[in-house]
C-alpha cells in the first residue's frame, strides 16, 4: 500500500457541509485498514482544518496522501491569510465572528487541536494571498 | 453502562431509527462548543449538547462517539437525524437541562474520561 492520493474541494459558502471531506477520508482510511487511533487523529485534524477553511477562507482544497508509513494532509485556501501565526496557534485565541460561536466553533482551539493530533504540522500564510497547512500523522510511531 | 441505561436515567426519547441501544459507554462529555469536544479524545463516548446543527453529528463521528443526547428537549431537523442514522450514532433527547443531565449520569457511574 503506497502512494494513495485523495483530493477534495471544500465549498466555502455552506457551513452545514463542512466536514464532508473529513468524513470521506475517515471512511477511505478505514477501508485501507489503517488503525483506528491513527484514523481518529487524521479525521479530527482535517475536520478542524475544514471548519477553518469555511469560517475564514471561503473554502479551499484538501489533498491527502497515504503511504505505508504516514498520512499527509495539505489544506490550501486562497483566503485572507493569517496575520500572526504564533497568536493563531495560541489556545483560546480566535478571530472568528460571533455567529460562528453559536454554531459550536470559534473557541480558538482549531489550530492548537490540529497540532495536538498530528505528528508534524507547518502553516504557511500570506495576508491577502492565502494559507496552506500541511499535517502529517505517522501510522507507525517513530522512535 | 449502556446507551439503554442512559435512556432510562435521563428519561430520553430516542430520535434515530433502528439504532443499537445495547452498546457499552464508559465516558461522556457535555458541551455546546464542538471545538472543546474535539480537544479530548476518549473511546466510546456520549455527547450531551444543546446544539442541534449537523456539525454535532460530524464531531461525534470524528470522535467515534456512539450516542448524542440533546438536552433541554431540543430536537434537530430530519437531515441531521439522517446523518446520525447513516453513521450508526444513537440520538436521544431529554427534558433535563445540561447540568442536571450530566449530574444524573455522573451519579450513576459515568465519568468524564479526561480528568487528571
PDB file of C-alpha atoms in Angstrom:
ATOM      1  CA  UNK A   1       0.000   0.000   0.000  1.00  0.00           C
ATOM      2  CA  UNK A   2       1.811   3.125  -1.136  1.00  0.00           C
ATOM      3  CA  UNK A   3       1.029   6.480  -2.625  1.00  0.00           C
ATOM      4  CA  UNK A   4      -2.762   6.619  -2.466  1.00  0.00           C
ATOM      5  CA  UNK A   5      -3.922  10.109  -3.230  1.00  0.00           C
ATOM      6  CA  UNK A   6      -7.291  11.675  -2.375  1.00  0.00           C
ATOM      7  CA  UNK A   7      -8.456  15.124  -3.430  1.00  0.00           C
ATOM      8  CA  UNK A   8     -11.401  17.151  -2.107  1.00  0.00           C
ATOM      9  CA  UNK A   9     -12.877  20.561  -2.790  1.00  0.00           C
ATOM     10  CA  UNK A  10     -14.250  22.222   0.308  1.00  0.00           C
ATOM     11  CA  UNK A  11     -17.141  24.576  -0.519  1.00  0.00           C
ATOM     12  CA  UNK A  12     -16.819  27.867   1.321  1.00  0.00           C
ATOM     13  CA  UNK A  13     -20.388  29.015   1.422  1.00  0.00           C
ATOM     14  CA  UNK A  14     -22.086  26.163   3.237  1.00  0.00           C
ATOM     15  CA  UNK A  15     -21.297  25.596   6.897  1.00  0.00           C
ATOM     16  CA  UNK A  16     -23.674  22.628   7.112  1.00  0.00           C
ATOM     17  CA  UNK A  17     -21.456  20.730   4.641  1.00  0.00           C
ATOM     18  CA  UNK A  18     -18.183  21.440   6.410  1.00  0.00           C
ATOM     19  CA  UNK A  19     -16.725  18.122   7.454  1.00  0.00           C
ATOM     20  CA  UNK A  20     -17.944  16.100   4.467  1.00  0.00           C
ATOM     21  CA  UNK A  21     -14.409  15.692   3.144  1.00  0.00           C
ATOM     22  CA  UNK A  22     -13.103  14.596   6.551  1.00  0.00           C
ATOM     23  CA  UNK A  23     -15.925  12.076   6.784  1.00  0.00           C
ATOM     24  CA  UNK A  24     -14.972  10.664   3.373  1.00  0.00           C
ATOM     25  CA  UNK A  25     -11.311  10.424   4.327  1.00  0.00           C
ATOM     26  CA  UNK A  26     -12.251   8.615   7.521  1.00  0.00           C
ATOM     27  CA  UNK A  27     -14.219   6.062   5.531  1.00  0.00           C
ATOM     28  CA  UNK A  28     -11.443   5.600   2.957  1.00  0.00           C
ATOM     29  CA  UNK A  29      -8.779   5.083   5.636  1.00  0.00           C
ATOM     30  CA  UNK A  30     -10.951   2.523   7.364  1.00  0.00           C
ATOM     31  CA  UNK A  31     -11.234   0.588   4.108  1.00  0.00           C
ATOM     32  CA  UNK A  32      -7.437   0.672   3.807  1.00  0.00           C
ATOM     33  CA  UNK A  33      -7.181  -0.985   7.221  1.00  0.00           C
ATOM     34  CA  UNK A  34      -5.420   1.929   8.930  1.00  0.00           C
ATOM     35  CA  UNK A  35      -5.509   1.609  12.775  1.00  0.00           C
ATOM     36  CA  UNK A  36      -8.494   3.352  14.415  1.00  0.00           C
ATOM     37  CA  UNK A  37      -6.317   5.594  16.602  1.00  0.00           C
ATOM     38  CA  UNK A  38      -4.492   6.914  13.534  1.00  0.00           C
ATOM     39  CA  UNK A  39      -7.748   7.456  11.641  1.00  0.00           C
ATOM     40  CA  UNK A  40      -9.193   9.446  14.524  1.00  0.00           C
ATOM     41  CA  UNK A  41      -6.190  11.765  14.666  1.00  0.00           C
ATOM     42  CA  UNK A  42      -6.369  12.368  10.908  1.00  0.00           C
ATOM     43  CA  UNK A  43     -10.141  12.863  10.939  1.00  0.00           C
ATOM     44  CA  UNK A  44     -10.130  15.369  13.814  1.00  0.00           C
ATOM     45  CA  UNK A  45      -7.183  17.382  12.475  1.00  0.00           C
ATOM     46  CA  UNK A  46      -8.648  17.542   8.991  1.00  0.00           C
ATOM     47  CA  UNK A  47     -12.130  18.373  10.278  1.00  0.00           C
ATOM     48  CA  UNK A  48     -10.802  21.324  12.287  1.00  0.00           C
ATOM     49  CA  UNK A  49      -8.915  22.440   9.190  1.00  0.00           C
ATOM     50  CA  UNK A  50     -12.001  22.134   7.053  1.00  0.00           C
ATOM     51  CA  UNK A  51     -14.037  24.178   9.539  1.00  0.00           C
ATOM     52  CA  UNK A  52     -11.316  26.849   9.483  1.00  0.00           C
ATOM     53  CA  UNK A  53     -11.464  26.994   5.693  1.00  0.00           C
ATOM     54  CA  UNK A  54     -15.219  27.517   5.744  1.00  0.00           C
ATOM     55  CA  UNK A  55     -15.195  30.074   8.581  1.00  0.00           C
ATOM     56  CA  UNK A  56     -12.207  32.130   7.487  1.00  0.00           C
ATOM     57  CA  UNK A  57     -11.325  31.452   3.881  1.00  0.00           C
ATOM     58  CA  UNK A  58     -14.350  30.792   1.627  1.00  0.00           C
ATOM     59  CA  UNK A  59     -13.360  27.135   1.242  1.00  0.00           C
ATOM     60  CA  UNK A  60     -10.352  25.549  -0.443  1.00  0.00           C
ATOM     61  CA  UNK A  61      -8.869  22.190  -1.329  1.00  0.00           C
ATOM     62  CA  UNK A  62      -7.610  19.213   0.645  1.00  0.00           C
ATOM     63  CA  UNK A  63      -5.122  16.679  -0.674  1.00  0.00           C
ATOM     64  CA  UNK A  64      -4.432  13.523   1.297  1.00  0.00           C
ATOM     65  CA  UNK A  65      -1.503  11.223   0.580  1.00  0.00           C
ATOM     66  CA  UNK A  66      -1.397   7.807   2.205  1.00  0.00           C
ATOM     67  CA  UNK A  67       1.819   5.768   2.216  1.00  0.00           C
ATOM     68  CA  UNK A  68       2.834   2.727   4.244  1.00  0.00           C
ATOM     69  CA  UNK A  69       4.445   4.968   6.852  1.00  0.00           C
ATOM     70  CA  UNK A  70       2.269   8.027   7.191  1.00  0.00           C
ATOM     71  CA  UNK A  71      -0.687  10.129   6.111  1.00  0.00           C
ATOM     72  CA  UNK A  72      -0.103  13.659   4.850  1.00  0.00           C
ATOM     73  CA  UNK A  73      -2.854  16.270   4.537  1.00  0.00           C
ATOM     74  CA  UNK A  74      -2.379  19.501   2.618  1.00  0.00           C
ATOM     75  CA  UNK A  75      -5.140  22.071   3.167  1.00  0.00           C
ATOM     76  CA  UNK A  76      -4.890  25.003   0.809  1.00  0.00           C
ATOM     77  CA  UNK A  77      -7.028  28.105   0.586  1.00  0.00           C
ATOM     78  CA  UNK A  78      -6.908  31.479  -1.133  1.00  0.00           C
ATOM     79  CA  UNK A  79      -8.478  33.275   1.807  1.00  0.00           C
ATOM     80  CA  UNK A  80      -7.368  36.355   3.723  1.00  0.00           C
ATOM     81  CA  UNK A  81      -4.292  34.710   5.240  1.00  0.00           C
ATOM     82  CA  UNK A  82      -3.179  34.684   8.885  1.00  0.00           C
ATOM     83  CA  UNK A  83      -1.580  37.871  10.165  1.00  0.00           C
ATOM     84  CA  UNK A  84       0.107  36.433  13.240  1.00  0.00           C
ATOM     85  CA  UNK A  85       0.573  32.663  13.072  1.00  0.00           C
ATOM     86  CA  UNK A  86       2.007  32.383  16.606  1.00  0.00           C
ATOM     87  CA  UNK A  87      -1.051  34.074  18.022  1.00  0.00           C
ATOM     88  CA  UNK A  88      -3.379  31.940  15.909  1.00  0.00           C
ATOM     89  CA  UNK A  89      -1.663  28.869  17.387  1.00  0.00           C
ATOM     90  CA  UNK A  90      -2.459  30.024  20.931  1.00  0.00           C
ATOM     91  CA  UNK A  91      -5.292  28.033  22.546  1.00  0.00           C
ATOM     92  CA  UNK A  92      -8.304  30.277  23.063  1.00  0.00           C
ATOM     93  CA  UNK A  93      -7.292  32.997  20.614  1.00  0.00           C
ATOM     94  CA  UNK A  94      -9.920  33.418  17.910  1.00  0.00           C
ATOM     95  CA  UNK A  95     -10.756  35.890  15.169  1.00  0.00           C
ATOM     96  CA  UNK A  96     -13.949  34.037  14.217  1.00  0.00           C
ATOM     97  CA  UNK A  97     -17.129  36.132  14.060  1.00  0.00           C
ATOM     98  CA  UNK A  98     -19.702  35.715  16.848  1.00  0.00           C
ATOM     99  CA  UNK A  99     -22.212  33.878  14.673  1.00  0.00           C
ATOM    100  CA  UNK A 100     -19.689  31.046  14.324  1.00  0.00           C
ATOM    101  CA  UNK A 101     -19.648  30.577  18.105  1.00  0.00           C
ATOM    102  CA  UNK A 102     -23.377  29.982  18.098  1.00  0.00           C
ATOM    103  CA  UNK A 103     -22.639  27.073  15.728  1.00  0.00           C
ATOM    104  CA  UNK A 104     -20.233  25.464  18.193  1.00  0.00           C
ATOM    105  CA  UNK A 105     -16.930  26.704  16.837  1.00  0.00           C
ATOM    106  CA  UNK A 106     -14.674  29.723  17.148  1.00  0.00           C
ATOM    107  CA  UNK A 107     -13.296  28.808  20.579  1.00  0.00           C
ATOM    108  CA  UNK A 108      -9.755  29.363  19.401  1.00  0.00           C
ATOM    109  CA  UNK A 109      -9.000  25.647  19.546  1.00  0.00           C
ATOM    110  CA  UNK A 110      -8.786  24.821  15.827  1.00  0.00           C
ATOM    111  CA  UNK A 111      -5.088  25.193  15.076  1.00  0.00           C
ATOM    112  CA  UNK A 112      -3.989  24.036  18.576  1.00  0.00           C
ATOM    113  CA  UNK A 113      -6.116  20.906  18.166  1.00  0.00           C
ATOM    114  CA  UNK A 114      -4.665  20.270  14.704  1.00  0.00           C
ATOM    115  CA  UNK A 115      -1.150  20.486  16.142  1.00  0.00           C
ATOM    116  CA  UNK A 116      -2.091  18.267  19.076  1.00  0.00           C
ATOM    117  CA  UNK A 117      -3.382  15.430  16.911  1.00  0.00           C
ATOM    118  CA  UNK A 118      -0.659  15.429  14.252  1.00  0.00           C
ATOM    119  CA  UNK A 119       2.991  14.437  14.382  1.00  0.00           C
ATOM    120  CA  UNK A 120       4.167  17.215  12.073  1.00  0.00           C
ATOM    121  CA  UNK A 121       2.455  20.456  11.119  1.00  0.00           C
ATOM    122  CA  UNK A 122       3.507  23.543   9.193  1.00  0.00           C
ATOM    123  CA  UNK A 123       1.448  26.660   8.495  1.00  0.00           C
ATOM    124  CA  UNK A 124       2.415  28.901   5.610  1.00  0.00           C
ATOM    125  CA  UNK A 125       0.368  32.012   5.172  1.00  0.00           C
ATOM    126  CA  UNK A 126       0.491  35.328   3.388  1.00  0.00           C
ATOM    127  CA  UNK A 127      -2.030  38.058   4.142  1.00  0.00           C
ATOM    128  CA  UNK A 128      -4.291  38.628   1.167  1.00  0.00           C
ATOM    129  CA  UNK A 129      -2.990  35.548  -0.683  1.00  0.00           C
ATOM    130  CA  UNK A 130      -3.981  32.500   1.353  1.00  0.00           C
ATOM    131  CA  UNK A 131      -2.933  29.785   3.752  1.00  0.00           C
ATOM    132  CA  UNK A 132      -1.515  26.299   3.337  1.00  0.00           C
ATOM    133  CA  UNK A 133      -1.498  23.924   6.278  1.00  0.00           C
ATOM    134  CA  UNK A 134       0.467  20.692   5.916  1.00  0.00           C
ATOM    135  CA  UNK A 135      -0.034  17.975   8.514  1.00  0.00           C
ATOM    136  CA  UNK A 136       1.440  14.515   8.874  1.00  0.00           C
ATOM    137  CA  UNK A 137       0.309  11.631  11.065  1.00  0.00           C
ATOM    138  CA  UNK A 138       2.616   8.600  11.432  1.00  0.00           C
ATOM    139  CA  UNK A 139       0.971   5.229  11.001  1.00  0.00           C
ATOM    140  CA  UNK A 140       3.729   3.505  12.948  1.00  0.00           C
ATOM    141  CA  UNK A 141       5.113   5.622  15.802  1.00  0.00           C
ATOM    142  CA  UNK A 142       8.678   6.766  15.196  1.00  0.00           C
ATOM    143  CA  UNK A 143      11.198   6.017  17.927  1.00  0.00           C
TER     144      UNK A 143
ATOM    145  CA  UNK B   1     -23.406   1.482  31.443  1.00  0.00           C
ATOM    146  CA  UNK B   2     -25.201   1.031  28.123  1.00  0.00           C
ATOM    147  CA  UNK B   3     -26.983   3.515  25.885  1.00  0.00           C
ATOM    148  CA  UNK B   4     -30.216   1.938  27.126  1.00  0.00           C
ATOM    149  CA  UNK B   5     -29.258   2.863  30.725  1.00  0.00           C
ATOM    150  CA  UNK B   6     -28.730   6.470  29.669  1.00  0.00           C
ATOM    151  CA  UNK B   7     -32.130   6.462  28.027  1.00  0.00           C
ATOM    152  CA  UNK B   8     -33.719   5.326  31.287  1.00  0.00           C
ATOM    153  CA  UNK B   9     -31.735   7.578  33.629  1.00  0.00           C
ATOM    154  CA  UNK B  10     -32.472  10.707  31.605  1.00  0.00           C
ATOM    155  CA  UNK B  11     -35.977   9.580  30.594  1.00  0.00           C
ATOM    156  CA  UNK B  12     -34.982  10.090  26.973  1.00  0.00           C
ATOM    157  CA  UNK B  13     -36.953   9.814  23.797  1.00  0.00           C
ATOM    158  CA  UNK B  14     -34.909   8.118  21.037  1.00  0.00           C
ATOM    159  CA  UNK B  15     -34.912  10.157  17.822  1.00  0.00           C
ATOM    160  CA  UNK B  16     -32.953   7.945  15.402  1.00  0.00           C
ATOM    161  CA  UNK B  17     -34.488   4.816  13.912  1.00  0.00           C
ATOM    162  CA  UNK B  18     -33.089   1.274  14.072  1.00  0.00           C
ATOM    163  CA  UNK B  19     -30.268   2.141  16.409  1.00  0.00           C
ATOM    164  CA  UNK B  20     -28.470  -0.162  18.798  1.00  0.00           C
ATOM    165  CA  UNK B  21     -29.105   0.729  22.438  1.00  0.00           C
ATOM    166  CA  UNK B  22     -27.041  -2.149  23.835  1.00  0.00           C
ATOM    167  CA  UNK B  23     -23.646  -0.571  23.203  1.00  0.00           C
ATOM    168  CA  UNK B  24     -21.402  -0.013  26.228  1.00  0.00           C
ATOM    169  CA  UNK B  25     -20.375   3.511  27.115  1.00  0.00           C
ATOM    170  CA  UNK B  26     -17.830   4.490  29.746  1.00  0.00           C
ATOM    171  CA  UNK B  27     -17.292   8.189  29.329  1.00  0.00           C
ATOM    172  CA  UNK B  28     -19.322  11.257  28.415  1.00  0.00           C
ATOM    173  CA  UNK B  29     -18.781  14.872  27.596  1.00  0.00           C
ATOM    174  CA  UNK B  30     -21.197  17.810  27.879  1.00  0.00           C
ATOM    175  CA  UNK B  31     -20.605  20.873  25.727  1.00  0.00           C
ATOM    176  CA  UNK B  32     -22.128  23.259  23.219  1.00  0.00           C
ATOM    177  CA  UNK B  33     -18.673  24.093  21.930  1.00  0.00           C
ATOM    178  CA  UNK B  34     -17.632  21.458  19.413  1.00  0.00           C
ATOM    179  CA  UNK B  35     -14.005  22.616  19.355  1.00  0.00           C
ATOM    180  CA  UNK B  36     -13.757  21.808  23.052  1.00  0.00           C
ATOM    181  CA  UNK B  37     -15.242  18.368  22.439  1.00  0.00           C
ATOM    182  CA  UNK B  38     -12.647  17.752  19.734  1.00  0.00           C
ATOM    183  CA  UNK B  39      -9.853  18.663  22.125  1.00  0.00           C
ATOM    184  CA  UNK B  40     -10.269  15.483  24.175  1.00  0.00           C
ATOM    185  CA  UNK B  41     -10.149  12.042  22.599  1.00  0.00           C
ATOM    186  CA  UNK B  42     -11.613   9.187  24.574  1.00  0.00           C
ATOM    187  CA  UNK B  43     -13.145   5.919  23.476  1.00  0.00           C
ATOM    188  CA  UNK B  44     -16.849   5.164  23.323  1.00  0.00           C
ATOM    189  CA  UNK B  45     -18.125   8.484  24.466  1.00  0.00           C
ATOM    190  CA  UNK B  46     -21.514  10.076  24.791  1.00  0.00           C
ATOM    191  CA  UNK B  47     -22.041  13.704  23.821  1.00  0.00           C
ATOM    192  CA  UNK B  48     -24.562  15.819  25.710  1.00  0.00           C
ATOM    193  CA  UNK B  49     -25.287  19.086  23.947  1.00  0.00           C
ATOM    194  CA  UNK B  50     -27.854  21.791  23.359  1.00  0.00           C
ATOM    195  CA  UNK B  51     -26.579  22.396  19.832  1.00  0.00           C
ATOM    196  CA  UNK B  52     -28.610  20.783  17.046  1.00  0.00           C
ATOM    197  CA  UNK B  53     -26.738  21.515  13.797  1.00  0.00           C
ATOM    198  CA  UNK B  54     -25.074  18.900  11.521  1.00  0.00           C
ATOM    199  CA  UNK B  55     -21.652  19.676  12.985  1.00  0.00           C
ATOM    200  CA  UNK B  56     -22.735  17.967  16.200  1.00  0.00           C
ATOM    201  CA  UNK B  57     -23.049  14.686  14.291  1.00  0.00           C
ATOM    202  CA  UNK B  58     -19.811  15.233  12.395  1.00  0.00           C
ATOM    203  CA  UNK B  59     -17.964  15.983  15.620  1.00  0.00           C
ATOM    204  CA  UNK B  60     -19.369  12.844  17.259  1.00  0.00           C
ATOM    205  CA  UNK B  61     -18.430  10.845  14.167  1.00  0.00           C
ATOM    206  CA  UNK B  62     -14.822  12.091  14.106  1.00  0.00           C
ATOM    207  CA  UNK B  63     -14.520  11.179  17.794  1.00  0.00           C
ATOM    208  CA  UNK B  64     -16.043   7.697  17.262  1.00  0.00           C
ATOM    209  CA  UNK B  65     -18.824   8.541  19.705  1.00  0.00           C
ATOM    210  CA  UNK B  66     -21.829   6.244  19.875  1.00  0.00           C
ATOM    211  CA  UNK B  67     -24.561   8.440  21.307  1.00  0.00           C
ATOM    212  CA  UNK B  68     -25.710  12.066  21.259  1.00  0.00           C
ATOM    213  CA  UNK B  69     -28.124  13.341  23.910  1.00  0.00           C
ATOM    214  CA  UNK B  70     -29.850  16.658  23.285  1.00  0.00           C
ATOM    215  CA  UNK B  71     -30.628  18.484  26.499  1.00  0.00           C
ATOM    216  CA  UNK B  72     -33.484  20.887  27.252  1.00  0.00           C
ATOM    217  CA  UNK B  73     -35.783  18.866  24.969  1.00  0.00           C
ATOM    218  CA  UNK B  74     -34.127  20.096  21.796  1.00  0.00           C
ATOM    219  CA  UNK B  75     -34.606  18.208  18.570  1.00  0.00           C
ATOM    220  CA  UNK B  76     -32.663  18.593  15.303  1.00  0.00           C
ATOM    221  CA  UNK B  77     -34.222  18.581  11.826  1.00  0.00           C
ATOM    222  CA  UNK B  78     -34.572  15.460   9.647  1.00  0.00           C
ATOM    223  CA  UNK B  79     -31.333  15.984   7.715  1.00  0.00           C
ATOM    224  CA  UNK B  80     -29.353  15.963  10.929  1.00  0.00           C
ATOM    225  CA  UNK B  81     -31.147  12.843  12.175  1.00  0.00           C
ATOM    226  CA  UNK B  82     -30.410  11.088   8.872  1.00  0.00           C
ATOM    227  CA  UNK B  83     -26.731  11.996   9.135  1.00  0.00           C
ATOM    228  CA  UNK B  84     -26.634  10.250  12.523  1.00  0.00           C
ATOM    229  CA  UNK B  85     -28.530   7.219  11.235  1.00  0.00           C
ATOM    230  CA  UNK B  86     -26.053   6.821   8.346  1.00  0.00           C
ATOM    231  CA  UNK B  87     -23.231   6.736  10.881  1.00  0.00           C
ATOM    232  CA  UNK B  88     -24.933   4.406  13.343  1.00  0.00           C
ATOM    233  CA  UNK B  89     -24.996   7.052  16.065  1.00  0.00           C
ATOM    234  CA  UNK B  90     -27.915   6.926  18.527  1.00  0.00           C
ATOM    235  CA  UNK B  91     -29.650  10.266  19.037  1.00  0.00           C
ATOM    236  CA  UNK B  92     -31.911  10.953  22.019  1.00  0.00           C
ATOM    237  CA  UNK B  93     -33.452  13.939  23.692  1.00  0.00           C
ATOM    238  CA  UNK B  94     -34.068  14.604  27.347  1.00  0.00           C
ATOM    239  CA  UNK B  95     -36.113  17.323  29.001  1.00  0.00           C
ATOM    240  CA  UNK B  96     -33.367  17.801  31.615  1.00  0.00           C
ATOM    241  CA  UNK B  97     -31.037  20.757  31.342  1.00  0.00           C
ATOM    242  CA  UNK B  98     -27.327  20.262  30.735  1.00  0.00           C
ATOM    243  CA  UNK B  99     -26.164  20.491  34.357  1.00  0.00           C
ATOM    244  CA  UNK B 100     -28.809  18.130  35.676  1.00  0.00           C
ATOM    245  CA  UNK B 101     -28.418  15.635  32.817  1.00  0.00           C
ATOM    246  CA  UNK B 102     -24.640  15.458  33.330  1.00  0.00           C
ATOM    247  CA  UNK B 103     -25.096  15.192  37.104  1.00  0.00           C
ATOM    248  CA  UNK B 104     -27.550  12.316  36.836  1.00  0.00           C
ATOM    249  CA  UNK B 105     -25.215  10.334  34.579  1.00  0.00           C
ATOM    250  CA  UNK B 106     -22.210  11.045  36.805  1.00  0.00           C
ATOM    251  CA  UNK B 107     -24.202   9.947  39.823  1.00  0.00           C
ATOM    252  CA  UNK B 108     -24.890   6.659  38.051  1.00  0.00           C
ATOM    253  CA  UNK B 109     -21.227   5.975  37.363  1.00  0.00           C
ATOM    254  CA  UNK B 110     -20.476   7.580  34.035  1.00  0.00           C
ATOM    255  CA  UNK B 111     -17.258   9.621  34.056  1.00  0.00           C
ATOM    256  CA  UNK B 112     -15.668  12.390  32.038  1.00  0.00           C
ATOM    257  CA  UNK B 113     -12.715  10.370  30.855  1.00  0.00           C
ATOM    258  CA  UNK B 114     -10.306  13.285  30.766  1.00  0.00           C
ATOM    259  CA  UNK B 115      -9.832  14.116  34.449  1.00  0.00           C
ATOM    260  CA  UNK B 116      -6.241  14.473  35.503  1.00  0.00           C
TER     261      UNK B 116
END
